[in-house]
Short mmCIF file of C-alpha atoms in Angstrom, two decimals:
data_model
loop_
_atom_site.label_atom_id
_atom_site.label_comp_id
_atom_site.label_asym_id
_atom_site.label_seq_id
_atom_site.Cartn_x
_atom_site.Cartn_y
_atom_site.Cartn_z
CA UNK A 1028 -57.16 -9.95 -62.60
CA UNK A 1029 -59.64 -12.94 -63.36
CA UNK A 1030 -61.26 -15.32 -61.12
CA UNK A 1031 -61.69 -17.87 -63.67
CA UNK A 1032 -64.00 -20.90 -63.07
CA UNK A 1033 -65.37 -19.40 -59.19
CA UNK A 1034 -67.51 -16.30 -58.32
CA UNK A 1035 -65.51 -13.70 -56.59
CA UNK A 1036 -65.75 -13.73 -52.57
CA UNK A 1037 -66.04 -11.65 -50.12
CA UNK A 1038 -62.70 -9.74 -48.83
CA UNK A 1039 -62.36 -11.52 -45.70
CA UNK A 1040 -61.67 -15.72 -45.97
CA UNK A 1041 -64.17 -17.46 -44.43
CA UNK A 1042 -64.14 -20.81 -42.53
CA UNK A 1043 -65.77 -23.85 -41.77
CA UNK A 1044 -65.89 -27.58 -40.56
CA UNK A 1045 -64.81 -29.58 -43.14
CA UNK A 1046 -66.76 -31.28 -45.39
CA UNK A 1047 -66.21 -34.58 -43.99
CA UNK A 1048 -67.27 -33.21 -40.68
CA UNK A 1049 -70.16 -31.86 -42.02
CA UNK A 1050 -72.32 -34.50 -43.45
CA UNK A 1051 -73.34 -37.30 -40.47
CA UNK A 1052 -72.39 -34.52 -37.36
CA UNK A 1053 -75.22 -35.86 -35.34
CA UNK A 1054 -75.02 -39.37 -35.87
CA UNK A 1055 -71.34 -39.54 -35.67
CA UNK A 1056 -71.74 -37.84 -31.77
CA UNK A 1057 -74.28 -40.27 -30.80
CA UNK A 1058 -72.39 -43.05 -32.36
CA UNK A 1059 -68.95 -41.95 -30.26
CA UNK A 1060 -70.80 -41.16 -26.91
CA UNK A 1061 -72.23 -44.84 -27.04
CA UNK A 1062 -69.38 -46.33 -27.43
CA UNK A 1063 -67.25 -44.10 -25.22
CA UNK A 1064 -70.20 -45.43 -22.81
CA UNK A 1065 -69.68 -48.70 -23.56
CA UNK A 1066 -65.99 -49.32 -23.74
CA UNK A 1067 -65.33 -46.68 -21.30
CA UNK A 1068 -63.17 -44.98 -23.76
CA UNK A 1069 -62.48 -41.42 -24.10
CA UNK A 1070 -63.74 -38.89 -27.03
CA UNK A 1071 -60.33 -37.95 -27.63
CA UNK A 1072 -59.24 -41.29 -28.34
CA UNK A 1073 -61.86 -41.65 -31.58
CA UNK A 1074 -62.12 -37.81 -32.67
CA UNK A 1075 -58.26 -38.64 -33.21
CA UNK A 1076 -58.85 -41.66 -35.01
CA UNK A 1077 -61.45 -40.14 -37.10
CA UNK A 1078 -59.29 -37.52 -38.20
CA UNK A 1079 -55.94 -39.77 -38.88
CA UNK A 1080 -57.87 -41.29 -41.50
CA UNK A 1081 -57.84 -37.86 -43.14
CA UNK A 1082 -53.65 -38.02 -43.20
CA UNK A 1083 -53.28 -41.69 -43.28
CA UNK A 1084 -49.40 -43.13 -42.01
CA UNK A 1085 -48.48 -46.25 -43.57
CA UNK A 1086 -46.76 -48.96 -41.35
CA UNK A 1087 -43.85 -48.43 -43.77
CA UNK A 1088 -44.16 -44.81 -43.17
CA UNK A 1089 -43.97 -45.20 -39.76
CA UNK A 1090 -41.49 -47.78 -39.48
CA UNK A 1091 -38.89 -45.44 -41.87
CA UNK A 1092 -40.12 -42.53 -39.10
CA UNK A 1093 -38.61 -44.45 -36.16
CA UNK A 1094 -35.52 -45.85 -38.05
CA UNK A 1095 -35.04 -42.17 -39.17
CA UNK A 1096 -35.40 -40.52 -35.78
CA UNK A 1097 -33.08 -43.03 -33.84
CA UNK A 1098 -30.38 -41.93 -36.54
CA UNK A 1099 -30.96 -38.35 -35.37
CA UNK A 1100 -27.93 -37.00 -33.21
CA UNK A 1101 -28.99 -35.86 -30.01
CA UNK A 1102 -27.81 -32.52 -28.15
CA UNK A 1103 -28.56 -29.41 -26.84
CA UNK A 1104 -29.85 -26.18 -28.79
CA UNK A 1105 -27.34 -23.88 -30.09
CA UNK A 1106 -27.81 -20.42 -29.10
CA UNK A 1107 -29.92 -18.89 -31.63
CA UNK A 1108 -26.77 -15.79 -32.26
CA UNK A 1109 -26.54 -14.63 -36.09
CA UNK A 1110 -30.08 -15.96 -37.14
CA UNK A 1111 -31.75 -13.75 -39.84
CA UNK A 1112 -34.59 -14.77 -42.14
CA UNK A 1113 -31.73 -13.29 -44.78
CA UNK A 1114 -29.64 -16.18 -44.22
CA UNK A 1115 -31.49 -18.48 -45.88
CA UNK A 1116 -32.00 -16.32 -49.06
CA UNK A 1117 -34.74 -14.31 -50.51
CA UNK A 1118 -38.35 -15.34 -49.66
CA UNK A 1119 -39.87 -17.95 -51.64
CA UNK A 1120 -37.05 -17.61 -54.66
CA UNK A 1121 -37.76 -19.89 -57.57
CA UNK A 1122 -35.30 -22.67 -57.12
CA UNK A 1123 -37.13 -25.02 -59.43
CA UNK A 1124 -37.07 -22.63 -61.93
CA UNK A 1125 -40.52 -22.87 -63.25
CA UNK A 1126 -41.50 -19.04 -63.71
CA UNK A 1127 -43.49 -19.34 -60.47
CA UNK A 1128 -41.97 -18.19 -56.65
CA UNK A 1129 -42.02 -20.99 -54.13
CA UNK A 1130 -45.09 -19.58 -52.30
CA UNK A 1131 -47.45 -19.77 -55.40
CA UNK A 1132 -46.38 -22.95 -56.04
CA UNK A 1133 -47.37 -24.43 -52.57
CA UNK A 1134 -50.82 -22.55 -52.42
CA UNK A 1135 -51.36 -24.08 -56.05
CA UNK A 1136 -50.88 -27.40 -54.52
CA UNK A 1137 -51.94 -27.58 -51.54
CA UNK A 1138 -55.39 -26.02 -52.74
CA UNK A 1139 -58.22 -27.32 -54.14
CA UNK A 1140 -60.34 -25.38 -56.88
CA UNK A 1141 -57.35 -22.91 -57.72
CA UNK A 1142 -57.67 -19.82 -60.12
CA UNK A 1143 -54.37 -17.97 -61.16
CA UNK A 1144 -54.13 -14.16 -62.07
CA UNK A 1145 -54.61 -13.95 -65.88
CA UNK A 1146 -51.05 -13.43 -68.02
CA UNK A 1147 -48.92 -15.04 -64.91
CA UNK A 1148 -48.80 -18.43 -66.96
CA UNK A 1149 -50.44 -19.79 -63.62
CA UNK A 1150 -48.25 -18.73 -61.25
CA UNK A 1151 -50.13 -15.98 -59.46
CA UNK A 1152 -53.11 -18.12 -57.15
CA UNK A 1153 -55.94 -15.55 -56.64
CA UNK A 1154 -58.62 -17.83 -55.19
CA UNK A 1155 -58.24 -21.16 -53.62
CA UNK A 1156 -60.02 -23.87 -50.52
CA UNK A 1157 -57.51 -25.02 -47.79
CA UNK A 1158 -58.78 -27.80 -45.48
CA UNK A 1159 -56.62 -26.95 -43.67
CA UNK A 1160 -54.08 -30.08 -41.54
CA UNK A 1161 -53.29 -28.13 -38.39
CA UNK A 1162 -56.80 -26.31 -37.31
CA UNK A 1163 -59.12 -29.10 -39.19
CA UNK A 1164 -60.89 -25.77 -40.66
CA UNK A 1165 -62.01 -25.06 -44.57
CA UNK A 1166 -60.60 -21.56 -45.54
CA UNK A 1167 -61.20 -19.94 -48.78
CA UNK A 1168 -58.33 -17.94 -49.73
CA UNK A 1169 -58.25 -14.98 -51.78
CA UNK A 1170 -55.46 -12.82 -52.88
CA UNK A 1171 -55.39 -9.10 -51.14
CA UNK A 1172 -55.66 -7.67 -47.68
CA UNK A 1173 -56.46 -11.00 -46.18
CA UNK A 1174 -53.84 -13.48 -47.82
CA UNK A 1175 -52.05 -13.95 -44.90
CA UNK A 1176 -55.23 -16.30 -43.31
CA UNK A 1177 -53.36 -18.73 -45.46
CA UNK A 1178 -50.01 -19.12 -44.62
CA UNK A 1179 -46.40 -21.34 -45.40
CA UNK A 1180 -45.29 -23.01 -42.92
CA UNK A 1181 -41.84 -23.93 -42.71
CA UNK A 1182 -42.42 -27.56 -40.98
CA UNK A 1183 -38.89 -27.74 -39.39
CA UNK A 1184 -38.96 -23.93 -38.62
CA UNK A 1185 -36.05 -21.77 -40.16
CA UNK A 1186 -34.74 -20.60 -36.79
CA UNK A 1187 -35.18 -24.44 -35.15
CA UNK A 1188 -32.91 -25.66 -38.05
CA UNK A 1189 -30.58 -22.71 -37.30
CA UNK A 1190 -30.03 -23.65 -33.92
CA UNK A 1191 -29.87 -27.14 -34.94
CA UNK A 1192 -27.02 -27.47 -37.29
CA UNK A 1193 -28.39 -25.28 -40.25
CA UNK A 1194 -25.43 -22.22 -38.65
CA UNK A 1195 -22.96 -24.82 -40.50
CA UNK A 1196 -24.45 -24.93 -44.43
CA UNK A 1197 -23.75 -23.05 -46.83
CA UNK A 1198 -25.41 -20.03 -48.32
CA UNK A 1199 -27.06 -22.33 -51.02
CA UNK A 1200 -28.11 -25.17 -48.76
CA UNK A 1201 -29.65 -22.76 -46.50
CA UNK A 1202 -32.01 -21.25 -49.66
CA UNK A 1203 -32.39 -24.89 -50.93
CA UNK A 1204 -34.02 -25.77 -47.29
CA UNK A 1205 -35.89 -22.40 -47.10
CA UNK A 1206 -37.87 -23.31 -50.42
CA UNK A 1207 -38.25 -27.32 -49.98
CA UNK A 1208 -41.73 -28.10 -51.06
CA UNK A 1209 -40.62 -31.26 -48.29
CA UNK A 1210 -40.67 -28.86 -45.82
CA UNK A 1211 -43.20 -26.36 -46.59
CA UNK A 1212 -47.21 -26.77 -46.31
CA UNK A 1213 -49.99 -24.32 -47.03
CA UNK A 1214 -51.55 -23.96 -43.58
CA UNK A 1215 -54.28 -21.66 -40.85
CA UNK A 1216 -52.41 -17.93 -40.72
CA UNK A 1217 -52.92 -17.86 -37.10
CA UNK A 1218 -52.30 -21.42 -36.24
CA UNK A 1219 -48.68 -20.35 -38.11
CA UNK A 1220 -48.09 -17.62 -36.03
CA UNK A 1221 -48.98 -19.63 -32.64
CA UNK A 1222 -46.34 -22.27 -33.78
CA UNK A 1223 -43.21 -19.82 -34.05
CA UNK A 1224 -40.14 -21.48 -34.25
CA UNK A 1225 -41.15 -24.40 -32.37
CA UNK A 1226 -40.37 -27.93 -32.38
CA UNK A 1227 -42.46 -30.83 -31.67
CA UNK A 1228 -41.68 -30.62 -27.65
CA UNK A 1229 -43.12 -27.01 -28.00
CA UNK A 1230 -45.56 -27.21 -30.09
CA UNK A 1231 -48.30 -29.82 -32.25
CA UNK A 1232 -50.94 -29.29 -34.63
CA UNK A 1233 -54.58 -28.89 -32.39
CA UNK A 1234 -56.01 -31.20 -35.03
CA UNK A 1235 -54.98 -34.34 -32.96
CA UNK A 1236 -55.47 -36.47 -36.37
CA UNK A 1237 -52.87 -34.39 -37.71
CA UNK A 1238 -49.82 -34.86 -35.26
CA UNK A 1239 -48.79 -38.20 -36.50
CA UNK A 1240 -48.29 -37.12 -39.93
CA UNK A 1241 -46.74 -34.01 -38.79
CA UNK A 1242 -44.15 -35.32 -37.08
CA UNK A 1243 -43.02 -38.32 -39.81
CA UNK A 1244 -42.56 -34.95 -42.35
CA UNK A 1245 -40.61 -33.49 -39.66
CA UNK A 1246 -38.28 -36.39 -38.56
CA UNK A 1247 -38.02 -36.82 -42.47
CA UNK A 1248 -36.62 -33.29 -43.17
CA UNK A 1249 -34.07 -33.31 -40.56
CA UNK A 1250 -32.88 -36.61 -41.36
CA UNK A 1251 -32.58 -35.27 -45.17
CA UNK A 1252 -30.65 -32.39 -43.55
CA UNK A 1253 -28.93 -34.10 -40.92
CA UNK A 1254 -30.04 -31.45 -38.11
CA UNK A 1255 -29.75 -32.61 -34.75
CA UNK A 1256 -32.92 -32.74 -31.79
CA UNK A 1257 -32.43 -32.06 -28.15
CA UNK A 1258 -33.82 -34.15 -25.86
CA UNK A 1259 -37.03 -33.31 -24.86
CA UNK A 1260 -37.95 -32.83 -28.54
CA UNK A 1261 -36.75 -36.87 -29.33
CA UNK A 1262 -39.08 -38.12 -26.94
CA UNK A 1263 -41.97 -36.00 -27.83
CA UNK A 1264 -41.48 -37.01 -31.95
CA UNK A 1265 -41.04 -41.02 -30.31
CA UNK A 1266 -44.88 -40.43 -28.03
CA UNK A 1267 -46.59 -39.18 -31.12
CA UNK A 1268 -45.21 -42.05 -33.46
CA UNK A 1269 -46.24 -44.23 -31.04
CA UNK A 1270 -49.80 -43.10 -30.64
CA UNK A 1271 -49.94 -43.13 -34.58
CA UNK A 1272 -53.05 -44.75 -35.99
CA UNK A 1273 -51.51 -46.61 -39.32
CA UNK A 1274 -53.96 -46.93 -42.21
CA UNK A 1275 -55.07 -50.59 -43.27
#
């Protein structure tokens, strides 16, 4: 194996702010208590406006969001009987059918300074950055022991779209949903594993910047897929796409 164009690292990923944290830290705190002083208004309120900017929403993006989630039909959770990770085909297959399985293809675009495993026609990612949308975090991957710090996260989780009208497709449908790059994102390993299979009434992204974007890709996916939301999951996608700060 090659590391071609980066130094090897060490085993173990390693994180940090991101680089647009980074640079201006102090002056951006004293800027935001001053005016939180002044306007009265919370740090919450611009730490999430600061990071929107990173995953900007246009107003058509958000409009198409709410016209797309009042389409969604509205019901209760089917009971979760029969769900296998099987159902929806083998991991990561190559449905594109470009030589490479889906999870290499995500990690080579959803990272920045990629290196591929020599002979795999650059398929295999070996090194890689992720800033990371759901932690805020820089992690540099590497393939080995500690890949999984960098996981794929199904956005509408399998099992969520199981109980949500996915029990009804067909073998194929199921695989082509498993392996949508529209519904898959290179993203924190443990940050994954908090999520589970939940929905946006269960669970957000902690990087508040993040949510707004998070939950257009997820109304988006169902409404390509015509799944269903309950409830309590409706009105938590309709508060975040409200509080959505839409880039000028």
């Amino acid at each position: 194996m090659t590391r071609t164009g980066r130094t090897a690292r060490s085993a173990r990923a390693r994180r940090r702010p991101a680089a647009g944290r980074r640079a201006g830290r102090i002056g951006w705190v004293w800027l935001v208590l001053v005016v939180a002083v002044a306007l009265g208004a919370g740090l919450p309120v611009w730490s999430e406006a600061r990071e929107s900017a990173r995953f900007p929403v246009t107003a058509a993006d958000l409009d198409r969001a709410r016209t797309e989630l009042a389409a969604l039909e509205v019901k209760g959770r089917a009971p979760r009987t029969g769900y296998d990770r099987d159902q929806f085909g083998p991991a990561w297959a190559d449905v594109d059918r470009n030589g490479c399985d889906t999870r290499n293809d995500v990690l080579a675009r959803d990272l920045a300074d990629v290196t591929f495993e020599d002979g795999t026609h650059e398929c295999v990612v070996l090194t890689g950055t992720l800033d990371d949308p759901y932690t805020g975090d820089v992690i540099d991957f590497e393939r080995g022991p500690n890949s999984a710090d960098v996981q794929i996260d199904h956005v509408v989780a399998l099992s969520d779209a199981w109980q949500k009208g996915a029990q009804q497709w067909d073998a194929e449908t199921r695989r082509r949903f498993a392996n949508d790059p529209a519904n898959l994102l290179a993203v924190d390993g443990p940050a994954n594993g908090a999520k589970g299979d939940g929905d946006a009434a269960t669970w957000l992204p902690p990087s508040t910047g993040y949510r707004c974007a998070y939950v257009a890709r997820q109304v988006r996916v169902k409404a390509a897929y015509g799944l269903w939301v309950t409830h309590a999951e409706r009105d938590a996608m309709s508060r975040q796409l409200d509080a959505c700060v839409v880039a000028r």
